[in-house]
mmCIF file of N, CA and C and ligand atoms in Angstrom:
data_model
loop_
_atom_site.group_PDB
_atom_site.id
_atom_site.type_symbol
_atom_site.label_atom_id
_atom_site.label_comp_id
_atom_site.label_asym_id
_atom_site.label_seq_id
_atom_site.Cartn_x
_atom_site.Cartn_y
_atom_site.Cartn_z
ATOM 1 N N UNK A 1 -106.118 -98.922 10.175
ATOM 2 C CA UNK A 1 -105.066 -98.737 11.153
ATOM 3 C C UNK A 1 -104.744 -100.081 11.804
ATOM 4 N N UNK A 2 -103.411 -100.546 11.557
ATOM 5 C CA UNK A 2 -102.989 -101.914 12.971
ATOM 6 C C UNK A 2 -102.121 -101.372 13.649
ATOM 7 N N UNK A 3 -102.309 -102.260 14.750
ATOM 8 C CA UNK A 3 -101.488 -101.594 16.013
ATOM 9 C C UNK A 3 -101.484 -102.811 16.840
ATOM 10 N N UNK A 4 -100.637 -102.692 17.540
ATOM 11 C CA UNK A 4 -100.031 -104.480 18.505
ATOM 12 C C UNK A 4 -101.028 -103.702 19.687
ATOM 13 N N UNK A 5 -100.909 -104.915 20.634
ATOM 14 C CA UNK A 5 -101.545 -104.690 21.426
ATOM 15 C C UNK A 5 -100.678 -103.965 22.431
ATOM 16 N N UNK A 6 -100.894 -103.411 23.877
ATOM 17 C CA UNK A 6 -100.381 -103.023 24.643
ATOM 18 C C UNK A 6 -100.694 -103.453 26.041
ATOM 19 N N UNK A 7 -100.367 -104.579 26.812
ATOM 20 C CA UNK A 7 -100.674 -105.566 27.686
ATOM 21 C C UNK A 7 -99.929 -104.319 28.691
ATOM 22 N N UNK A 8 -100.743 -104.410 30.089
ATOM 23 C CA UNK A 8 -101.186 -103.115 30.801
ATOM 24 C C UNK A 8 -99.761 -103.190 32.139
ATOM 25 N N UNK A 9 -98.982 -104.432 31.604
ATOM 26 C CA UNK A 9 -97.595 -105.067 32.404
ATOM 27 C C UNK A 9 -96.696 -104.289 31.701
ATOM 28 N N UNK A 10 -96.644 -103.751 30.619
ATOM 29 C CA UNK A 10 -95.688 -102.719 30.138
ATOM 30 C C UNK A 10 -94.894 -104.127 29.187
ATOM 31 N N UNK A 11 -95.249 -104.830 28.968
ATOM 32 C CA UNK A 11 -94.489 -105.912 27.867
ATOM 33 C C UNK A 11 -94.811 -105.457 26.579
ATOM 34 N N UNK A 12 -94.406 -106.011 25.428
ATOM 35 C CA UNK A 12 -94.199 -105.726 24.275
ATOM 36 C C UNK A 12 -95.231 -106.733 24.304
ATOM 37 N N UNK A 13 -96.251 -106.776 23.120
ATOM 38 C CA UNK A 13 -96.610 -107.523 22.304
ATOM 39 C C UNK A 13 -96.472 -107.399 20.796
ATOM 40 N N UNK A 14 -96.469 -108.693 19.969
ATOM 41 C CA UNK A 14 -96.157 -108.562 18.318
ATOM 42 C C UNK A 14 -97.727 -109.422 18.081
ATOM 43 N N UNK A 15 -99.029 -109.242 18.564
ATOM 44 C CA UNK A 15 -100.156 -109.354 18.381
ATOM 45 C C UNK A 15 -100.916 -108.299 18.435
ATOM 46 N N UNK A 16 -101.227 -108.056 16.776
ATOM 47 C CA UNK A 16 -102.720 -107.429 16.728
ATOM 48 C C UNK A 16 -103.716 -106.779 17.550
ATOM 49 N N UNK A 17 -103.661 -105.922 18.261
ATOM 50 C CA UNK A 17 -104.658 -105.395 18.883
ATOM 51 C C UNK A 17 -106.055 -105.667 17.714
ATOM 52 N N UNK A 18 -107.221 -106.534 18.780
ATOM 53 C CA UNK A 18 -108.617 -106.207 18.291
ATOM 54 C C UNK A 18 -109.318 -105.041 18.344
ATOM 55 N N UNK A 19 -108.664 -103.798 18.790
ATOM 56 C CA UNK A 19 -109.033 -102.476 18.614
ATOM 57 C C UNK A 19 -108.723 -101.921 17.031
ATOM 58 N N UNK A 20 -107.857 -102.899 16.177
ATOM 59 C CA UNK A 20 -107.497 -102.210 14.965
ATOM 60 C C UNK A 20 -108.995 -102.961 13.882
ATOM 61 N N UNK A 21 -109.649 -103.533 14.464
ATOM 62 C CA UNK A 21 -110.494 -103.685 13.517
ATOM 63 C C UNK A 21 -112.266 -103.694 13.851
ATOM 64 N N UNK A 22 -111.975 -103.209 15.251
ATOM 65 C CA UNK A 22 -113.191 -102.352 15.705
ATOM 66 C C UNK A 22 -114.124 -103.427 16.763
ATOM 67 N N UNK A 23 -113.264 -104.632 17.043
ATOM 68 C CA UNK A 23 -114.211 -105.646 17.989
ATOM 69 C C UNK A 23 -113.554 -105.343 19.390
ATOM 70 N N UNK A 24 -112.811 -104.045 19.707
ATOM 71 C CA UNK A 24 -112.784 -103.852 21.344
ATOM 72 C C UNK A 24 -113.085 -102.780 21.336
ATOM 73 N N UNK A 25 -113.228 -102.426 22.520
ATOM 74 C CA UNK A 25 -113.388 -100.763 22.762
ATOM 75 C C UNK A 25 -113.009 -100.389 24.318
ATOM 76 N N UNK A 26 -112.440 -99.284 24.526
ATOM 77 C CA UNK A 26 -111.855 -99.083 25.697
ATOM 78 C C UNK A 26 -113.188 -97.878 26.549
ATOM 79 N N UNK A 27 -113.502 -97.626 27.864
ATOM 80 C CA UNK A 27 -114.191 -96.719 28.326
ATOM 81 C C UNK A 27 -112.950 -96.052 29.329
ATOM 82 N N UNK A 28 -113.582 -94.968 29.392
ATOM 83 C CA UNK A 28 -112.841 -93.981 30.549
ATOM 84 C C UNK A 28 -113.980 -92.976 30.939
ATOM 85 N N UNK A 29 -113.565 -91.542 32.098
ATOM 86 C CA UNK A 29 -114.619 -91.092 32.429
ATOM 87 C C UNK A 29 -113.300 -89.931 31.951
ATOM 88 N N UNK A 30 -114.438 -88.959 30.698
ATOM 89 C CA UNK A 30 -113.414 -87.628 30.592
ATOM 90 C C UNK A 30 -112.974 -87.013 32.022
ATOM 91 N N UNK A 31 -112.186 -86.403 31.930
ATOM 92 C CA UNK A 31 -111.769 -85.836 33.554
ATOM 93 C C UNK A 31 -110.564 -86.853 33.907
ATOM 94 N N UNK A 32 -110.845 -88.249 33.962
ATOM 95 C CA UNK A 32 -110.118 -89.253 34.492
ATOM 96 C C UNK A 32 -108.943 -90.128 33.685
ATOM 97 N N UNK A 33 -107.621 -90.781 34.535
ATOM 98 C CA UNK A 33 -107.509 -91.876 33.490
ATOM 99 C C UNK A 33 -108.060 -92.800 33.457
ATOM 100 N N UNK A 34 -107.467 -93.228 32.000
ATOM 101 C CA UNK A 34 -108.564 -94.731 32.093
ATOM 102 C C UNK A 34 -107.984 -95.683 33.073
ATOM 103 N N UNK A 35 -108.850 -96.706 33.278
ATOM 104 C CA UNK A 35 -108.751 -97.445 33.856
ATOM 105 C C UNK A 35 -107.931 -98.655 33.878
ATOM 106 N N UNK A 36 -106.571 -99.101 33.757
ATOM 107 C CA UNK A 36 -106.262 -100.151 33.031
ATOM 108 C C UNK A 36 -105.962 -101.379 33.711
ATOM 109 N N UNK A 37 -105.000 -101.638 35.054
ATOM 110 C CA UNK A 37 -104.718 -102.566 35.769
ATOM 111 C C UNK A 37 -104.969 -102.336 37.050
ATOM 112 N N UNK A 38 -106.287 -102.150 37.178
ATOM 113 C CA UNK A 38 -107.173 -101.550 38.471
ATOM 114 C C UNK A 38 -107.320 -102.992 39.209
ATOM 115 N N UNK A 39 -106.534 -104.157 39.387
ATOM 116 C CA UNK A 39 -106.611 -105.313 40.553
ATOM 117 C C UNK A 39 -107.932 -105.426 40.863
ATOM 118 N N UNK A 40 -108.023 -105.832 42.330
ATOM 119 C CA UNK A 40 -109.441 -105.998 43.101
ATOM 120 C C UNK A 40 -110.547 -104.729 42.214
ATOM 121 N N UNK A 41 -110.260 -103.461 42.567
ATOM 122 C CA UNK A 41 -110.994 -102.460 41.958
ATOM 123 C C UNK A 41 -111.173 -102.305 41.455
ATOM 124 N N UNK A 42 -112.135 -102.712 40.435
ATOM 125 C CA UNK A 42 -112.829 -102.066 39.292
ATOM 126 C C UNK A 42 -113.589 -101.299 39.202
ATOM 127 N N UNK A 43 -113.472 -100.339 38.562
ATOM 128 C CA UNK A 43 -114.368 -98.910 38.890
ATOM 129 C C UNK A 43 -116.006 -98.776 38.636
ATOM 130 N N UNK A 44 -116.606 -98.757 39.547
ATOM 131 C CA UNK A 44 -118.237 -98.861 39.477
ATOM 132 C C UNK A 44 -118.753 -99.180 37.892
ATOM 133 N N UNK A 45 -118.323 -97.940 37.338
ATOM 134 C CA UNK A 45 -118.970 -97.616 35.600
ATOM 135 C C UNK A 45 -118.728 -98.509 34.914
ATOM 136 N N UNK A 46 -117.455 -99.403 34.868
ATOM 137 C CA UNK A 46 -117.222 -100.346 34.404
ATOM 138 C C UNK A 46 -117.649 -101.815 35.135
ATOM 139 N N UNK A 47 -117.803 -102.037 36.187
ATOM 140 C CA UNK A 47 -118.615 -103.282 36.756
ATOM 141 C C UNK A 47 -120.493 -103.039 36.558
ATOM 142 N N UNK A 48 -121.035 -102.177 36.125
ATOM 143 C CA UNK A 48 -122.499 -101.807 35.565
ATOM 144 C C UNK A 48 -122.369 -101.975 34.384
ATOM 145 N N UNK A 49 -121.382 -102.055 33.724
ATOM 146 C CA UNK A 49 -121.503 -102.520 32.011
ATOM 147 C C UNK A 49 -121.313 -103.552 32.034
ATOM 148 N N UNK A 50 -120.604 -104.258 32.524
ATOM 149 C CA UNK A 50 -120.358 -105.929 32.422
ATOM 150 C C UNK A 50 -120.944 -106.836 32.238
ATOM 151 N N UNK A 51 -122.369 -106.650 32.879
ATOM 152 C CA UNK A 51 -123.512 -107.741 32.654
ATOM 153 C C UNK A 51 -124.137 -107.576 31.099
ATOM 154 N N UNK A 52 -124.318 -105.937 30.870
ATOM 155 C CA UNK A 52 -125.169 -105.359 29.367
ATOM 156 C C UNK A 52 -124.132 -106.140 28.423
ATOM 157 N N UNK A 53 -122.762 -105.727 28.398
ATOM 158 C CA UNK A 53 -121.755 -106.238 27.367
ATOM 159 C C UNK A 53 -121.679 -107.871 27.302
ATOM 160 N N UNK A 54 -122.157 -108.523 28.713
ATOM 161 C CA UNK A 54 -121.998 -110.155 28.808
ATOM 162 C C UNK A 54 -123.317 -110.551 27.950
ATOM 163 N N UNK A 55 -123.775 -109.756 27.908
ATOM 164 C CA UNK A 55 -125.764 -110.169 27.317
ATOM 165 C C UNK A 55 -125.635 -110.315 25.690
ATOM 166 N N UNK A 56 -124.671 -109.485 25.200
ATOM 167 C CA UNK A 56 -124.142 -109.261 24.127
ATOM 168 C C UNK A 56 -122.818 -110.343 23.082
ATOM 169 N N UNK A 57 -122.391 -110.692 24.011
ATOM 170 C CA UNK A 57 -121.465 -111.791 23.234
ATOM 171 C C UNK A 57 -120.196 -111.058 23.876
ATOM 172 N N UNK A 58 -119.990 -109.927 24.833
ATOM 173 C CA UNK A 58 -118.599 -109.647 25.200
ATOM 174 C C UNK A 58 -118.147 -109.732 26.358
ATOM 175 N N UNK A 59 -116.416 -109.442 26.328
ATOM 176 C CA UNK A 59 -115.928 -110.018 27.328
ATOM 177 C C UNK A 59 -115.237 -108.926 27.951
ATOM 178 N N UNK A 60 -115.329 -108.542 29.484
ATOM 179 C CA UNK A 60 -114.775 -107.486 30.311
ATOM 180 C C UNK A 60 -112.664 -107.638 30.449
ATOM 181 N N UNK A 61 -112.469 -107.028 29.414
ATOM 182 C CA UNK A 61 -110.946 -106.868 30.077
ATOM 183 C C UNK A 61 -110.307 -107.424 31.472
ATOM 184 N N UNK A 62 -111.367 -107.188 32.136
ATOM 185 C CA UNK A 62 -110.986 -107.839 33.778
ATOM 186 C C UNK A 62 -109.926 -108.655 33.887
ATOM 187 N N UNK A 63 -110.465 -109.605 32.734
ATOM 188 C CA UNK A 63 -109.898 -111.208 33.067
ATOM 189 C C UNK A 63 -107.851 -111.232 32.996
ATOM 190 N N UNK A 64 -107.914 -109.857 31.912
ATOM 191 C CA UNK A 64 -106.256 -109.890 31.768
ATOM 192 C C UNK A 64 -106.154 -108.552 32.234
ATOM 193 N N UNK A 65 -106.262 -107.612 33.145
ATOM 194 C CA UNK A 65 -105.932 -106.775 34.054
ATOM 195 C C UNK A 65 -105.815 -105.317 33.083
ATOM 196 N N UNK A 66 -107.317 -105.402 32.548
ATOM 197 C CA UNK A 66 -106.894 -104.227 31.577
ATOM 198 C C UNK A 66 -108.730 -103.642 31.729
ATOM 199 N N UNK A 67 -108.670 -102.696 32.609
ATOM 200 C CA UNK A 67 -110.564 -102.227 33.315
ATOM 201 C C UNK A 67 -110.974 -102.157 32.253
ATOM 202 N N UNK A 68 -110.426 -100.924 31.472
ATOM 203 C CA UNK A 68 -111.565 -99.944 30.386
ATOM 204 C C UNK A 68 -111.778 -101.197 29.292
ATOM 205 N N UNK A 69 -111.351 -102.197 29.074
ATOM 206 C CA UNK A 69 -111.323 -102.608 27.974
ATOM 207 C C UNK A 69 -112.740 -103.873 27.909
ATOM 208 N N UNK A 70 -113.538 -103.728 26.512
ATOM 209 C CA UNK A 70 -114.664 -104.958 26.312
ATOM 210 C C UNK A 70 -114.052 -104.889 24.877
ATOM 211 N N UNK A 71 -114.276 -106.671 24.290
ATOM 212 C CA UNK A 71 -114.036 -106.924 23.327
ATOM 213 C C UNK A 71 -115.046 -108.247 22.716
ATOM 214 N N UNK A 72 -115.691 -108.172 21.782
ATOM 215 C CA UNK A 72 -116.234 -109.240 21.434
ATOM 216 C C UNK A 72 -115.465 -110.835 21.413
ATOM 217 N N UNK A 73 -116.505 -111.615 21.807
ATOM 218 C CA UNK A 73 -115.526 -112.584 22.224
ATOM 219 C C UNK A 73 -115.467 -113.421 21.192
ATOM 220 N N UNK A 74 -114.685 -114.455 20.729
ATOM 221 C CA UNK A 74 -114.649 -115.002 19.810
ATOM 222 C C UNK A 74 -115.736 -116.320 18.999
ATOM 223 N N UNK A 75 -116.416 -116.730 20.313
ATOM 224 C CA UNK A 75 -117.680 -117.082 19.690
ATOM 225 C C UNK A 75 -118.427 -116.388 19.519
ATOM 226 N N UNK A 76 -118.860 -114.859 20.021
ATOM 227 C CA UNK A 76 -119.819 -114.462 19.319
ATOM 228 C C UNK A 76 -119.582 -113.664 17.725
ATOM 229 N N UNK A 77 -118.126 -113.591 17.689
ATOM 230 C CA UNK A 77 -117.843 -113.589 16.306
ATOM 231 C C UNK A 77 -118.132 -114.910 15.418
ATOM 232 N N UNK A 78 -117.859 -116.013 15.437
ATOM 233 C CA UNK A 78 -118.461 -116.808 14.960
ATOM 234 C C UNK A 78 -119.962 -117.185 14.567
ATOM 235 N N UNK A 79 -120.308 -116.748 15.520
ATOM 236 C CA UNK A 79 -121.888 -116.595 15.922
ATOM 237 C C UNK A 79 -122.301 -115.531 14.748
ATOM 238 N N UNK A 80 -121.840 -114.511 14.601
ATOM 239 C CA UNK A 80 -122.093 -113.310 13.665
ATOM 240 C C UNK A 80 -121.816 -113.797 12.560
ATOM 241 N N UNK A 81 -120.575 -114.387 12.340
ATOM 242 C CA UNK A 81 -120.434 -115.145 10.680
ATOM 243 C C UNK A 81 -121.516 -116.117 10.146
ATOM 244 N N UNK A 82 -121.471 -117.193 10.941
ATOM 245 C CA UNK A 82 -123.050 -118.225 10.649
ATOM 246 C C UNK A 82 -123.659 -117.447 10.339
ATOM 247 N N UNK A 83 -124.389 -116.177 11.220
ATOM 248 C CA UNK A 83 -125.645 -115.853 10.576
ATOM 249 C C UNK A 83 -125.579 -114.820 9.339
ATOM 250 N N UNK A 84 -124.691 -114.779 9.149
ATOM 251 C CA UNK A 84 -124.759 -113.703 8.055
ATOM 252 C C UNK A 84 -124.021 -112.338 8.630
ATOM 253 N N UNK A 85 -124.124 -112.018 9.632
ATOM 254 C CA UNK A 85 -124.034 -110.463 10.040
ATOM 255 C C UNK A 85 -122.550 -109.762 9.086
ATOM 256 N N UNK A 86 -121.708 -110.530 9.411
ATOM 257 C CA UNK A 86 -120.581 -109.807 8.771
ATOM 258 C C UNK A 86 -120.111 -109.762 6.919
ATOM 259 N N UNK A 87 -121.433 -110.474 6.080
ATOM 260 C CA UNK A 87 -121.345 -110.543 4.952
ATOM 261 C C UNK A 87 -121.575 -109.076 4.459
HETATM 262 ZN ZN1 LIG B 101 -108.648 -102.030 24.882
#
């Protein structure tokens, strides 16, 4: 599956979402919406994952105003190629 991304400003993008090849992943709490351009607030569940996912090589959506979203970051994809992981 590809799919562009969807930047949480309601703009068009003609870039690749990293969700089409499995290095992001979005959280939500069933019941709720997700979380997407939550400003100052970021919702508890998602500021308690941030450090586990930072330990990991990923990066909290935060930074471009999109909560639910972690995505491996691009050195630790690199990092995974050197060693073999993705052969
Ligand atoms: Zn996402």
């Amino acid at each position: 599956m590809r799919a562009q991304r969807k930047p949480t400003n309601g703009s068009v993008s003609r870039k690749l979402s990293n969700h089409s090849w499995g290095t992001a992943v979005d959280f939500k709490i069933v019941g709720f919406d997700a979380p997407g351009n939550t400003k100052q607030n970021v919702p508890k569940f998602i500021a308690a994952m941030i450090p586990h996912f930072n330990n990991e090589g990923w990066l909290s959506g935060i930074a471009f105003n999109d909560s639910m979203h972690f995505e491996v970051a691009d050195e630790t994809i690199k990092q995974w190629s050197a060693d073999g992981k993705l052969d």
